[in-house]
mmCIF file of C-alpha atoms in Angstrom:
data_model
loop_
_atom_site.group_PDB
_atom_site.id
_atom_site.type_symbol
_atom_site.label_atom_id
_atom_site.label_comp_id
_atom_site.label_asym_id
_atom_site.label_seq_id
_atom_site.Cartn_x
_atom_site.Cartn_y
_atom_site.Cartn_z
ATOM 1 C CA UNK A 221 91.193 87.776 102.506
ATOM 2 C CA UNK A 222 91.453 88.712 98.689
ATOM 3 C CA UNK A 223 90.974 85.670 97.259
ATOM 4 C CA UNK A 224 87.843 84.639 100.027
ATOM 5 C CA UNK A 225 83.873 84.548 98.653
ATOM 6 C CA UNK A 226 81.982 87.432 101.135
ATOM 7 C CA UNK A 227 80.110 86.012 103.016
ATOM 8 C CA UNK A 228 78.739 88.934 104.786
ATOM 9 C CA UNK A 229 78.376 92.602 104.092
ATOM 10 C CA UNK A 230 76.688 95.561 105.887
ATOM 11 C CA UNK A 231 75.119 97.917 103.812
ATOM 12 C CA UNK A 232 74.911 101.845 105.874
ATOM 13 C CA UNK A 233 72.827 104.073 105.569
ATOM 14 C CA UNK A 234 71.987 106.858 107.408
ATOM 15 C CA UNK A 235 69.343 108.736 105.302
ATOM 16 C CA UNK A 236 66.457 106.126 104.195
ATOM 17 C CA UNK A 237 62.744 106.130 104.035
ATOM 18 C CA UNK A 238 62.776 102.005 104.121
ATOM 19 C CA UNK A 239 63.998 98.037 105.085
ATOM 20 C CA UNK A 240 66.191 97.434 102.029
ATOM 21 C CA UNK A 241 68.963 95.212 100.619
ATOM 22 C CA UNK A 242 70.318 92.652 103.822
ATOM 23 C CA UNK A 243 71.856 94.320 106.823
ATOM 24 C CA UNK A 244 70.503 98.311 107.331
ATOM 25 C CA UNK A 245 71.774 100.163 110.247
ATOM 26 C CA UNK A 246 69.727 103.758 110.964
ATOM 27 C CA UNK A 247 70.213 106.588 113.722
ATOM 28 C CA UNK A 248 68.004 108.460 114.675
ATOM 29 C CA UNK A 249 68.413 111.264 116.977
ATOM 30 C CA UNK A 250 66.594 112.354 120.060
ATOM 31 C CA UNK A 251 64.870 115.222 117.734
ATOM 32 C CA UNK A 252 63.077 112.807 116.012
ATOM 33 C CA UNK A 253 65.097 113.387 112.544
ATOM 34 C CA UNK A 254 67.904 110.835 111.294
ATOM 35 C CA UNK A 255 71.343 111.802 112.598
ATOM 36 C CA UNK A 256 73.415 112.743 109.789
ATOM 37 C CA UNK A 257 76.796 113.758 109.694
ATOM 38 C CA UNK A 258 80.287 112.067 110.822
ATOM 39 C CA UNK A 259 79.895 111.508 114.568
ATOM 40 C CA UNK A 260 77.053 109.036 113.739
ATOM 41 C CA UNK A 261 78.769 107.597 111.233
ATOM 42 C CA UNK A 262 81.378 106.659 112.677
ATOM 43 C CA UNK A 263 79.795 105.311 115.482
ATOM 44 C CA UNK A 264 77.640 102.751 113.270
ATOM 45 C CA UNK A 265 80.480 101.758 111.608
ATOM 46 C CA UNK A 266 82.177 100.465 114.551
ATOM 47 C CA UNK A 267 79.301 99.285 116.022
ATOM 48 C CA UNK A 268 78.231 97.598 112.993
ATOM 49 C CA UNK A 269 81.984 96.026 112.544
ATOM 50 C CA UNK A 270 82.598 95.105 116.143
ATOM 51 C CA UNK A 271 79.384 93.167 116.263
ATOM 52 C CA UNK A 272 78.954 91.281 112.497
ATOM 53 C CA UNK A 273 82.591 91.293 111.718
ATOM 54 C CA UNK A 274 81.753 91.913 107.981
ATOM 55 C CA UNK A 275 84.004 91.713 105.045
ATOM 56 C CA UNK A 276 83.061 94.404 103.204
ATOM 57 C CA UNK A 277 80.706 97.514 104.216
ATOM 58 C CA UNK A 278 78.774 99.466 101.722
ATOM 59 C CA UNK A 279 78.244 102.937 102.450
ATOM 60 C CA UNK A 280 75.263 104.215 101.052
ATOM 61 C CA UNK A 281 73.976 107.803 100.422
ATOM 62 C CA UNK A 282 72.915 110.937 99.249
ATOM 63 C CA UNK A 283 75.337 113.329 97.966
ATOM 64 C CA UNK A 284 75.989 116.988 96.282
ATOM 65 C CA UNK A 285 77.270 116.818 93.372
ATOM 66 C CA UNK A 286 78.903 119.939 91.367
ATOM 67 C CA UNK A 287 78.198 120.223 87.629
ATOM 68 C CA UNK A 288 81.613 121.705 86.821
ATOM 69 C CA UNK A 289 82.391 117.443 87.655
ATOM 70 C CA UNK A 290 79.279 116.671 84.850
ATOM 71 C CA UNK A 291 77.449 115.861 88.130
ATOM 72 C CA UNK A 292 73.890 115.234 87.698
ATOM 73 C CA UNK A 293 70.581 115.039 90.135
ATOM 74 C CA UNK A 294 70.242 111.040 90.246
ATOM 75 C CA UNK A 295 73.081 110.424 89.029
ATOM 76 C CA UNK A 296 74.603 107.656 90.732
ATOM 77 C CA UNK A 297 78.465 107.516 91.983
ATOM 78 C CA UNK A 298 80.884 104.872 93.252
ATOM 79 C CA UNK A 299 83.743 107.019 95.037
ATOM 80 C CA UNK A 300 87.091 105.956 94.391
ATOM 81 C CA UNK A 301 88.728 107.954 96.769
ATOM 82 C CA UNK A 302 87.188 109.864 100.515
ATOM 83 C CA UNK A 303 88.578 113.010 102.429
ATOM 84 C CA UNK A 304 87.567 115.704 104.510
ATOM 85 C CA UNK A 305 86.819 119.368 103.918
ATOM 86 C CA UNK A 306 86.013 120.879 106.946
ATOM 87 C CA UNK A 307 88.659 119.928 109.730
ATOM 88 C CA UNK A 308 91.726 122.535 109.531
ATOM 89 C CA UNK A 309 94.995 121.965 110.946
ATOM 90 C CA UNK A 310 97.443 123.836 109.490
ATOM 91 C CA UNK A 311 100.635 122.645 111.063
ATOM 92 C CA UNK A 312 102.323 119.668 109.258
ATOM 93 C CA UNK A 313 101.548 116.664 109.440
ATOM 94 C CA UNK A 314 98.116 116.960 111.087
ATOM 95 C CA UNK A 315 97.125 119.084 107.970
ATOM 96 C CA UNK A 316 97.265 115.897 106.428
ATOM 97 C CA UNK A 317 96.034 113.998 109.115
ATOM 98 C CA UNK A 318 92.654 116.629 108.958
ATOM 99 C CA UNK A 319 92.228 115.971 105.824
ATOM 100 C CA UNK A 320 92.318 111.990 105.323
ATOM 101 C CA UNK A 321 92.854 110.976 102.595
ATOM 102 C CA UNK A 322 91.806 107.546 102.058
ATOM 103 C CA UNK A 323 91.182 105.037 98.651
ATOM 104 C CA UNK A 324 87.975 103.614 98.535
ATOM 105 C CA UNK A 325 88.017 99.198 98.319
ATOM 106 C CA UNK A 326 88.307 99.059 93.688
ATOM 107 C CA UNK A 327 85.771 97.651 91.890
ATOM 108 C CA UNK A 328 86.479 98.210 88.389
ATOM 109 C CA UNK A 329 83.987 95.462 87.299
ATOM 110 C CA UNK A 330 81.233 96.636 89.180
ATOM 111 C CA UNK A 331 81.641 99.482 88.158
ATOM 112 C CA UNK A 332 81.625 99.335 84.523
ATOM 113 C CA UNK A 333 78.718 96.016 85.282
ATOM 114 C CA UNK A 334 76.852 98.331 86.414
ATOM 115 C CA UNK A 335 77.793 101.279 84.607
ATOM 116 C CA UNK A 336 78.204 103.353 88.068
ATOM 117 C CA UNK A 337 79.467 107.064 87.763
ATOM 118 C CA UNK A 338 83.356 107.226 89.839
ATOM 119 C CA UNK A 339 84.065 110.232 91.194
ATOM 120 C CA UNK A 340 86.200 111.817 94.497
ATOM 121 C CA UNK A 341 83.775 112.211 97.422
ATOM 122 C CA UNK A 342 84.508 114.766 99.907
ATOM 123 C CA UNK A 343 83.162 114.871 103.714
ATOM 124 C CA UNK A 344 82.216 117.501 105.661
ATOM 125 C CA UNK A 345 79.396 118.472 108.500
ATOM 126 C CA UNK A 346 77.660 121.143 107.414
ATOM 127 C CA UNK A 347 75.249 120.640 104.638
ATOM 128 C CA UNK A 348 76.476 124.595 102.402
ATOM 129 C CA UNK A 349 79.392 124.973 101.396
ATOM 130 C CA UNK A 350 81.080 128.326 102.968
ATOM 131 C CA UNK A 351 84.660 129.479 101.204
ATOM 132 C CA UNK A 352 86.639 127.245 103.473
ATOM 133 C CA UNK A 353 85.194 124.580 102.439
ATOM 134 C CA UNK A 354 85.129 125.207 99.136
ATOM 135 C CA UNK A 355 88.452 125.360 99.187
ATOM 136 C CA UNK A 356 89.000 121.749 100.215
ATOM 137 C CA UNK A 357 86.667 120.371 98.160
ATOM 138 C CA UNK A 358 88.344 122.194 94.945
ATOM 139 C CA UNK A 359 91.581 120.848 96.572
ATOM 140 C CA UNK A 360 90.287 117.102 97.113
ATOM 141 C CA UNK A 361 89.397 117.443 93.344
ATOM 142 C CA UNK A 362 85.798 115.961 94.532
ATOM 143 C CA UNK A 363 82.790 115.448 92.401
ATOM 144 C CA UNK A 364 80.622 114.854 94.574
ATOM 145 C CA UNK A 365 80.117 115.774 98.377
ATOM 146 C CA UNK A 366 78.133 114.385 102.020
ATOM 147 C CA UNK A 367 78.706 114.256 105.438
ATOM 148 C CA UNK A 368 79.433 110.530 106.596
ATOM 149 C CA UNK A 369 81.667 108.958 104.070
ATOM 150 C CA UNK A 370 85.463 109.800 105.152
ATOM 151 C CA UNK A 371 84.056 108.865 108.785
ATOM 152 C CA UNK A 372 82.943 105.229 107.342
ATOM 153 C CA UNK A 373 86.530 105.468 105.506
ATOM 154 C CA UNK A 374 88.676 106.338 108.625
ATOM 155 C CA UNK A 375 87.199 103.589 111.292
ATOM 156 C CA UNK A 376 87.092 100.936 108.391
ATOM 157 C CA UNK A 377 90.170 101.898 108.096
ATOM 158 C CA UNK A 378 91.335 101.604 112.032
ATOM 159 C CA UNK A 379 89.022 98.101 111.796
ATOM 160 C CA UNK A 380 90.849 97.323 108.540
ATOM 161 C CA UNK A 381 87.564 96.549 106.616
ATOM 162 C CA UNK A 382 87.500 97.583 103.358
ATOM 163 C CA UNK A 383 84.852 99.919 102.100
ATOM 164 C CA UNK A 384 82.848 101.073 98.924
ATOM 165 C CA UNK A 385 80.409 104.316 98.621
ATOM 166 C CA UNK A 386 77.527 104.628 96.595
ATOM 167 C CA UNK A 387 76.235 108.103 96.328
ATOM 168 C CA UNK A 388 73.547 109.687 94.904
ATOM 169 C CA UNK A 389 73.318 112.719 93.735
ATOM 170 C CA UNK A 390 70.252 114.923 95.278
ATOM 171 C CA UNK A 391 71.514 118.915 94.607
ATOM 172 C CA UNK A 392 73.871 120.702 92.329
ATOM 173 C CA UNK A 393 76.051 122.808 94.801
ATOM 174 C CA UNK A 394 77.605 125.102 92.352
ATOM 175 C CA UNK A 395 74.610 125.173 90.439
ATOM 176 C CA UNK A 396 71.729 127.848 91.283
ATOM 177 C CA UNK A 397 69.131 126.823 93.461
ATOM 178 C CA UNK A 398 69.397 126.752 96.968
ATOM 179 C CA UNK A 399 70.685 123.958 98.540
ATOM 180 C CA UNK A 400 68.182 122.681 101.275
ATOM 181 C CA UNK A 401 65.071 123.372 98.788
ATOM 182 C CA UNK A 402 67.037 121.085 96.161
ATOM 183 C CA UNK A 403 67.450 118.478 98.099
ATOM 184 C CA UNK A 404 64.144 118.052 99.771
ATOM 185 C CA UNK A 405 62.393 118.548 96.313
ATOM 186 C CA UNK A 406 64.449 115.346 94.685
ATOM 187 C CA UNK A 407 65.073 113.673 98.102
ATOM 188 C CA UNK A 408 62.917 110.779 97.480
ATOM 189 C CA UNK A 409 63.130 110.054 93.740
ATOM 190 C CA UNK A 410 66.911 110.162 94.081
ATOM 191 C CA UNK A 411 66.671 108.025 96.963
ATOM 192 C CA UNK A 412 64.352 105.442 95.526
ATOM 193 C CA UNK A 413 67.121 105.191 92.128
ATOM 194 C CA UNK A 414 69.537 104.911 95.084
ATOM 195 C CA UNK A 415 67.964 101.648 96.312
ATOM 196 C CA UNK A 416 68.309 100.385 93.351
ATOM 197 C CA UNK A 417 71.239 100.361 92.890
ATOM 198 C CA UNK A 418 72.405 99.664 95.942
ATOM 199 C CA UNK A 419 70.457 96.379 94.924
ATOM 200 C CA UNK A 420 71.837 95.803 91.799
ATOM 201 C CA UNK A 421 75.533 96.491 94.064
ATOM 202 C CA UNK A 422 74.904 93.711 96.715
ATOM 203 C CA UNK A 423 73.362 91.268 94.029
ATOM 204 C CA UNK A 424 76.157 92.003 91.904
ATOM 205 C CA UNK A 425 78.770 91.612 94.667
ATOM 206 C CA UNK A 426 77.061 87.617 96.303
ATOM 207 C CA UNK A 427 78.942 85.224 96.050
ATOM 208 C CA UNK A 428 82.154 86.878 94.560
ATOM 209 C CA UNK A 429 85.945 87.692 96.017
ATOM 210 C CA UNK A 430 87.433 91.248 96.647
ATOM 211 C CA UNK A 431 89.451 90.869 93.585
ATOM 212 C CA UNK A 432 86.698 89.605 90.910
ATOM 213 C CA UNK A 433 85.290 93.071 91.729
#
């Protein structure tokens, strides 16, 4: 599989302002907002892989960043590892299942060529960060946090499909400003930067095999 040229890949982006790239899937809930979170991410990842049988999944989206880890507004990260931070199961073995740590597809050449930052991604179903989540995020050694990545990784792993994560920072989680306020202020500009970065990623990937990434 790793020696074959990538002939099909999908981009899963659950928050977007315009169509871009070769394939994009957007679930809109009955309440009229984008369906963010792990449930929607799992469903659309499963349905997309089953329907399209891609060689690679790209999960592009926004994230909160930690200034303690060097993140700044507008930074675009490739995630090296993903894990959950809000699935607390304090039973041996089940605790590891709850965290669900997985490695993203290795892309050292992509990161170098496009000058993208590398960091670990932690996923949960809330925009805010309660003390329990914060402790788990620190344990995950995360640079960025989102609401979809680890769920996409779980399904992609289940279906034996490589996945990479492209995350653009809209807010500083350990900063001084309220997260919703900072997120909304920066969303349009950061998603525009994410569109550009994702386009560059697809252009770079096109015609290559996984081992060349």
